[in-house]
Amino acid sequence: DAKTTQPPSMDCAEGRAANLPCNHSTISGNEYVYWYRQIHSQGPQYIIHGLKNNETNEMASLIITEDRKSSTLILPHATLRDTAVYYCIVANFGNEKLTFGTGTRLTIIP
Amino acid sequence: DGGITQSPKYLFRKEGQNVTLSCEQNLNHDAMYWYRQDPGQGLRLIYYSQIVNDFQKGDIAEGYSVSREKKESFPLTVTSAQKNPTAFYLCASSVRAKQFFGPGTRLTVL
């Protein structure tokens, strides 16, 4: 699976949009981008995934660049409960084995 | 309520003792996983199972053992051969690479 690079930490003001970047320059054609988050001392939670089109669900939006070498997770109106570590993972759709890196620690500031 | 349960939440053991961590799911998922997380680190895969009666080693299987006799259950045994067993252990199940995690067991070896 392709490797991903994320900033170690970010801050965002409460109520603003949080934009979390991820680089995956070695992504191959059949690999998807997955985002998970982990709130302190809990198990990670699935957020969203996509192949090449932008995706949106009730939690977030995922924007993937046209060359698929990077993506951005957008939390449109961040709340204090969005403070967590966010993991960007690249994997084949049929490959059930995911590799979690160290992610981005997002802190929402009141 | 569908989901993954892990018990207990906190576990204390003396050095040299084997200990078994429980993981049960009622999501009817074929694939199940065990991860280990150390403070400030990402998740590392210990073992995974894609079907009943079959499992594979992950990245850090030494000192651990698993069984998969039933679809719903995937217990992990931390043996005395594991050099540094104190950690946060997470179990997950998945469908189409979307993983669902349990609440975790925090194991402390004294």
Coordinates of C-alpha atoms in Angstrom, one line a residue:
Chain A
D1 CA 0.0 0.0 0.0
A2 CA 1.1 3.6 -0.7
K3 CA 2.5 5.6 2.2
T4 CA 0.9 8.8 3.4
T5 CA 2.3 12.0 4.9
Q6 CA 0.3 14.2 7.3
P7 CA 1.3 17.2 9.5
P8 CA 1.8 16.1 13.1
S9 CA -0.6 18.7 14.5
M10 CA -3.0 21.4 13.6
D11 CA -5.3 23.9 15.5
C12 CA -8.7 25.2 14.3
A13 CA -11.1 27.7 15.9
E14 CA -14.4 26.3 17.0
G15 CA -17.1 26.9 14.3
R16 CA -14.6 27.3 11.5
A17 CA -13.9 24.7 8.8
A18 CA -11.0 22.3 9.6
N19 CA -8.9 21.3 6.6
L20 CA -6.6 18.4 7.1
P21 CA -4.1 17.6 4.3
C22 CA -2.6 14.3 3.3
N23 CA 0.0 13.5 0.7
H24 CA 0.0 10.1 -1.0
S25 CA 2.2 10.7 -4.0
T26 CA 2.8 6.9 -4.7
I27 CA -0.9 6.0 -4.7
S28 CA -1.8 3.4 -7.4
G29 CA -4.9 3.4 -9.6
N30 CA -6.9 0.9 -7.6
E31 CA -6.1 2.4 -4.1
Y32 CA -8.7 4.3 -2.1
V33 CA -8.1 7.1 0.4
Y34 CA -9.6 6.4 3.8
W35 CA -9.9 8.7 6.8
Y36 CA -10.4 7.7 10.4
R37 CA -10.2 9.6 13.6
Q38 CA -9.4 8.6 17.2
I39 CA -10.6 10.5 20.2
H40 CA -8.4 10.1 23.2
S41 CA -8.5 6.6 24.7
Q42 CA -11.1 5.3 22.3
G43 CA -11.0 3.1 19.2
P44 CA -10.7 4.8 15.9
Q45 CA -13.8 5.8 14.0
Y46 CA -14.3 5.6 10.3
I47 CA -15.1 9.0 8.7
I48 CA -15.1 8.7 4.9
H49 CA -13.3 7.2 1.9
G50 CA -13.0 7.9 -1.8
L51 CA -11.2 6.9 -5.0
K52 CA -11.0 9.9 -7.2
N53 CA -14.3 11.9 -7.0
N54 CA -15.0 14.2 -4.1
E55 CA -17.1 12.6 -1.4
T56 CA -19.4 14.1 1.3
N57 CA -21.3 12.5 4.1
E58 CA -22.8 13.6 7.4
M59 CA -19.4 13.9 9.1
A60 CA -17.1 15.4 6.5
S61 CA -16.1 16.1 2.9
L62 CA -13.1 14.5 1.1
I63 CA -11.4 16.4 -1.7
I64 CA -9.0 14.4 -3.8
T65 CA -6.8 16.2 -6.3
E66 CA -7.1 15.3 -10.0
D67 CA -3.7 13.6 -10.0
R68 CA -4.7 11.7 -6.8
K69 CA -1.4 12.5 -5.1
S70 CA -3.0 14.4 -2.2
S71 CA -6.3 14.9 -0.5
T72 CA -8.0 17.1 2.1
L73 CA -10.5 16.1 4.7
I74 CA -12.8 19.0 5.6
L75 CA -14.8 19.2 8.8
P76 CA -17.2 22.1 7.8
H77 CA -18.0 23.5 11.2
A78 CA -15.6 22.2 13.8
T79 CA -16.7 21.6 17.4
L80 CA -14.8 20.8 20.5
R81 CA -15.8 17.2 20.1
D82 CA -13.8 17.1 16.8
T83 CA -10.5 17.3 18.8
A84 CA -8.9 14.0 17.9
V85 CA -6.1 12.3 15.9
Y86 CA -7.0 12.0 12.3
Y87 CA -5.5 9.2 10.2
C88 CA -5.2 9.2 6.4
I89 CA -4.8 5.7 5.0
V90 CA -4.4 4.4 1.4
A91 CA -5.4 0.9 0.6
N92 CA -6.9 -1.3 -2.0
F93 CA -10.7 -1.6 -1.7
G94 CA -10.6 -5.3 -1.3
N95 CA -7.6 -5.3 1.0
E96 CA -8.9 -5.5 4.5
K97 CA -5.5 -4.8 6.1
L98 CA -5.0 -1.1 6.8
T99 CA -1.8 0.6 8.0
F100 CA -2.3 3.4 10.5
G101 CA 0.5 6.0 10.8
T102 CA 0.8 8.6 13.5
G103 CA -1.8 10.9 11.9
T104 CA -2.6 14.6 12.6
R105 CA -3.5 15.7 16.1
L106 CA -6.3 18.3 15.5
T107 CA -7.1 20.6 18.4
I108 CA -10.3 22.7 18.2
I109 CA -9.8 26.0 20.1
P110 CA -12.8 27.6 21.8
Chain B
D1 CA -27.2 -2.9 19.4
G2 CA -24.7 -3.9 16.7
G3 CA -21.0 -3.4 17.5
I4 CA -17.8 -4.7 18.9
T5 CA -17.2 -5.4 22.5
Q6 CA -13.9 -5.8 24.3
S7 CA -13.5 -6.8 27.9
P8 CA -12.3 -5.8 30.3
K9 CA -11.6 -2.1 29.8
Y10 CA -8.6 -2.2 32.2
L11 CA -6.5 -5.3 33.0
F12 CA -3.6 -5.8 35.4
R13 CA -1.4 -8.8 35.4
K14 CA 1.9 -9.8 36.9
E15 CA 4.9 -10.3 34.8
G16 CA 5.3 -13.8 33.4
Q17 CA 1.5 -14.5 33.3
N18 CA -0.4 -15.2 30.1
V19 CA -3.5 -13.1 29.7
T20 CA -6.4 -13.4 27.2
L21 CA -8.2 -10.3 25.9
S22 CA -11.8 -10.8 24.7
C23 CA -13.3 -9.4 21.4
E24 CA -16.8 -10.1 20.2
Q25 CA -18.7 -8.7 17.3
N26 CA -22.3 -9.1 16.2
L27 CA -21.9 -7.2 12.9
N28 CA -21.6 -10.5 10.9
H29 CA -18.2 -9.4 9.6
D30 CA -15.8 -12.0 8.3
A31 CA -12.6 -10.1 8.9
M32 CA -11.3 -9.2 12.4
Y33 CA -8.1 -7.6 13.7
W34 CA -6.0 -7.0 16.7
Y35 CA -3.9 -3.8 17.1
R36 CA -1.6 -2.5 19.7
Q37 CA -1.1 1.2 20.5
D38 CA 1.6 2.7 22.6
P39 CA 1.4 6.2 24.0
G40 CA 1.7 8.9 21.3
Q41 CA 2.0 6.2 18.5
G42 CA -0.2 4.9 15.8
L43 CA -1.8 1.5 15.7
R44 CA 0.3 -1.5 14.9
L45 CA -1.3 -4.7 13.6
I46 CA -0.7 -7.9 15.7
Y47 CA -2.9 -10.5 14.0
Y48 CA -5.8 -10.6 11.6
S49 CA -8.4 -13.1 10.5
Q50 CA -10.3 -13.0 7.2
I51 CA -12.4 -16.1 7.9
V52 CA -13.2 -18.5 10.6
N53 CA -10.4 -21.0 11.4
D54 CA -7.8 -18.9 9.6
F55 CA -5.6 -16.1 10.7
Q56 CA -2.4 -14.4 9.7
K57 CA 0.4 -12.6 11.5
G58 CA 0.6 -8.9 11.3
D59 CA 3.6 -6.6 11.8
I60 CA 4.2 -7.4 15.5
A61 CA 2.9 -11.0 16.2
E62 CA 5.8 -12.2 18.3
G63 CA 4.7 -13.0 21.9
Y64 CA 1.0 -13.1 20.9
S65 CA -1.4 -15.8 19.9
V66 CA -5.0 -15.8 18.6
S67 CA -7.8 -18.2 17.7
R68 CA -10.9 -17.9 15.4
E69 CA -13.2 -20.7 16.2
K70 CA -16.4 -18.7 15.7
K71 CA -17.2 -15.8 13.4
E72 CA -18.2 -13.6 16.3
S73 CA -15.1 -14.1 18.5
F74 CA -11.4 -13.4 18.1
P75 CA -9.6 -13.6 21.4
L76 CA -6.0 -12.5 21.8
T77 CA -3.6 -14.1 24.2
V78 CA -0.6 -12.0 25.4
T79 CA 2.0 -14.6 26.4
S80 CA 4.9 -14.3 28.8
A81 CA 7.2 -14.2 25.7
Q82 CA 6.0 -10.7 24.8
K83 CA 8.8 -8.5 26.1
N84 CA 6.8 -5.3 26.7
P85 CA 3.1 -6.1 26.9
T86 CA 1.8 -3.0 28.6
A87 CA -0.2 -1.1 26.0
F88 CA -3.7 -0.3 24.7
Y89 CA -5.1 -3.1 22.7
L90 CA -7.8 -2.5 20.1
C91 CA -10.0 -5.1 18.2
A92 CA -11.7 -4.3 15.0
S93 CA -13.9 -6.0 12.4
S94 CA -14.4 -4.9 8.8
V95 CA -16.3 -5.0 5.6
R96 CA -14.8 -3.7 2.4
A97 CA -11.9 -2.1 4.3
K98 CA -14.2 0.0 6.5
Q99 CA -13.1 -1.0 9.9
F100 CA -15.2 -0.8 13.1
F101 CA -13.3 -0.7 16.4
G102 CA -14.1 -1.8 19.9
P103 CA -13.5 0.5 22.9
G104 CA -10.1 -1.1 23.7
T105 CA -8.5 -2.9 26.6
R106 CA -5.7 -1.1 28.5
L107 CA -3.3 -3.8 29.8
T108 CA -0.8 -3.1 32.5
V109 CA 1.8 -5.7 33.4
L110 CA 3.3 -5.1 36.8

